[in-house]
């Protein structure tokens, strides 16, 4: 597959007249088409709801777009809850899937009427003590341990992950919760990350549906929803095919009809908490080549750095790069594309074959719509970039301004000298 950016050179040259690089830009058309496809793929399930994983991209303007397609918010912290509330998502529009949760965050989630998804057996008692009485609807995160295998060899290692209840804890937990007055139960599980295959959700669903039948039979719990959580991936590299959400929805429907319907559980709602799949491909980091360096290797220095996109530095993640205006040029140069942090892992690409890059060229770093800007930080005193929305009509809207020095100094207002810097 040839990865083509959703913006071209002419558009970027126009945009930078108002908004200098670096910035993240998002593709409204792509976001909408994908959200519609997700909605249609699961339309067979009456209670279906996608709770967008806010952590993947906490920009309220983008989440508002998803809200138009019926999406709720999956939150894991107080500020994410506050953000959701501010854009009108409360009550059953919020899934609170957190872990190692501070008491005050449970209190706030409960105040908002969010559906709480417990990460641990001990949180049953912790939640009860914290808010007085368990809510009528409560969900538990399940972790069967072991490894999760699929036919194409992709797997993940739930046995190594910090999340969720064991099988025994789940059965015991449901019994206790039922005694304590919980009426509606949910099961949640996230067993593999960034799965670029249509198999993951159906396989996970089968496992959870079978579990749901057993849980109902053994504990008498009334299970009202099953949350397949996140993990549906996107192809970061050009050799991979994107997932087909309609095939995924059909796959889940098939096992639903095989397992839940015959068990008399055909009213269970399917929830998802996709982050990456909803937003990842529809964001790009646009940056300018400002230096070239010829030493032991060939380096291109750009005006973005790992604070704008941490995934390559943190996980060695691949993000495709297009040099605007040179889409069809031969990739006969091998570069390390670097940012300016005083950290040698601040590289967007290592030994990447690209066309010859000249100073002033604009580079589009693909697939930054999820876990991109969101993971930003301020190391080396670097400031976070602006976020722009490329609207369906081709117009561009600022949806988050770039940080300024005053933002960096704002939390030092306990010092007289910084009070002044923080207010400028
Ligand atoms: C990160 C996360 C998600 C989103 O995962 P993606 O892989 O981005 O889809 C969903 N739910 C929970 C609880 C998460 O921690």
mmCIF file with all atom_site columns, N, CA and C in Angstrom, residues 409-420 422:
data_model
loop_
_atom_site.group_PDB
_atom_site.id
_atom_site.type_symbol
_atom_site.label_atom_id
_atom_site.label_alt_id
_atom_site.label_comp_id
_atom_site.label_asym_id
_atom_site.label_entity_id
_atom_site.label_seq_id
_atom_site.pdbx_PDB_ins_code
_atom_site.Cartn_x
_atom_site.Cartn_y
_atom_site.Cartn_z
_atom_site.occupancy
_atom_site.B_iso_or_equiv
_atom_site.pdbx_formal_charge
_atom_site.auth_seq_id
_atom_site.auth_comp_id
_atom_site.auth_asym_id
_atom_site.auth_atom_id
_atom_site.pdbx_PDB_model_num
ATOM 1  N N  . UNK A 1 409 ? 5.800 28.395 32.262 1.00 0.00 ? 409 UNK A N  1
ATOM 2  C CA . UNK A 1 409 ? 6.149 28.995 33.552 1.00 0.00 ? 409 UNK A CA 1
ATOM 3  C C  . UNK A 1 409 ? 4.958 29.123 34.509 1.00 0.00 ? 409 UNK A C  1
ATOM 4  N N  . UNK A 1 410 ? 3.770 28.809 34.009 1.00 0.00 ? 410 UNK A N  1
ATOM 5  C CA . UNK A 1 410 ? 2.558 29.091 34.801 1.00 0.00 ? 410 UNK A CA 1
ATOM 6  C C  . UNK A 1 410 ? 2.549 28.391 36.158 1.00 0.00 ? 410 UNK A C  1
ATOM 7  N N  . UNK A 1 411 ? 3.086 27.177 36.218 1.00 0.00 ? 411 UNK A N  1
ATOM 8  C CA . UNK A 1 411 ? 3.021 26.435 37.489 1.00 0.00 ? 411 UNK A CA 1
ATOM 9  C C  . UNK A 1 411 ? 4.113 26.868 38.462 1.00 0.00 ? 411 UNK A C  1
ATOM 10 N N  . UNK A 1 412 ? 4.936 27.828 38.050 1.00 0.00 ? 412 UNK A N  1
ATOM 11 C CA . UNK A 1 412 ? 5.965 28.346 38.961 1.00 0.00 ? 412 UNK A CA 1
ATOM 12 C C  . UNK A 1 412 ? 5.520 29.661 39.597 1.00 0.00 ? 412 UNK A C  1
ATOM 13 N N  . UNK A 1 413 ? 4.222 29.893 39.605 1.00 0.00 ? 413 UNK A N  1
ATOM 14 C CA . UNK A 1 413 ? 3.754 31.199 40.083 1.00 0.00 ? 413 UNK A CA 1
ATOM 15 C C  . UNK A 1 413 ? 3.932 31.377 41.591 1.00 0.00 ? 413 UNK A C  1
ATOM 16 N N  . UNK A 1 414 ? 4.506 30.339 42.242 1.00 0.00 ? 414 UNK A N  1
ATOM 17 C CA . UNK A 1 414 ? 4.868 30.520 43.647 1.00 0.00 ? 414 UNK A CA 1
ATOM 18 C C  . UNK A 1 414 ? 6.159 31.340 43.773 1.00 0.00 ? 414 UNK A C  1
ATOM 19 N N  . UNK A 1 415 ? 6.846 31.578 42.640 1.00 0.00 ? 415 UNK A N  1
ATOM 20 C CA . UNK A 1 415 ? 8.028 32.447 42.663 1.00 0.00 ? 415 UNK A CA 1
ATOM 21 C C  . UNK A 1 415 ? 7.674 33.778 42.013 1.00 0.00 ? 415 UNK A C  1
ATOM 22 N N  . UNK A 1 416 ? 8.012 34.829 42.696 1.00 0.00 ? 416 UNK A N  1
ATOM 23 C CA . UNK A 1 416 ? 7.657 36.162 42.223 1.00 0.00 ? 416 UNK A CA 1
ATOM 24 C C  . UNK A 1 416 ? 8.113 36.384 40.773 1.00 0.00 ? 416 UNK A C  1
ATOM 25 N N  . UNK A 1 417 ? 9.381 36.032 40.485 1.00 0.00 ? 417 UNK A N  1
ATOM 26 C CA . UNK A 1 417 ? 9.937 36.299 39.160 1.00 0.00 ? 417 UNK A CA 1
ATOM 27 C C  . UNK A 1 417 ? 9.180 35.543 38.073 1.00 0.00 ? 417 UNK A C  1
ATOM 28 N N  . UNK A 1 418 ? 8.731 34.314 38.407 1.00 0.00 ? 418 UNK A N  1
ATOM 29 C CA . UNK A 1 418 ? 8.037 33.514 37.392 1.00 0.00 ? 418 UNK A CA 1
ATOM 30 C C  . UNK A 1 418 ? 6.571 33.886 37.281 1.00 0.00 ? 418 UNK A C  1
ATOM 31 N N  . UNK A 1 419 ? 6.063 34.506 38.325 1.00 0.00 ? 419 UNK A N  1
ATOM 32 C CA . UNK A 1 419 ? 4.684 34.981 38.265 1.00 0.00 ? 419 UNK A CA 1
ATOM 33 C C  . UNK A 1 419 ? 4.559 35.898 37.043 1.00 0.00 ? 419 UNK A C  1
ATOM 34 N N  . UNK A 1 420 ? 5.594 36.691 36.869 1.00 0.00 ? 420 UNK A N  1
ATOM 35 C CA . UNK A 1 420 ? 5.579 37.641 35.752 1.00 0.00 ? 420 UNK A CA 1
ATOM 36 C C  . UNK A 1 420 ? 5.727 36.924 34.415 1.00 0.00 ? 420 UNK A C  1
ATOM 37 N N  . UNK A 1 422 ? 4.999 33.915 33.772 1.00 0.00 ? 422 UNK A N  1
ATOM 38 C CA . UNK A 1 422 ? 3.835 33.055 33.549 1.00 0.00 ? 422 UNK A CA 1
ATOM 39 C C  . UNK A 1 422 ? 2.603 33.817 33.122 1.00 0.00 ? 422 UNK A C  1
#
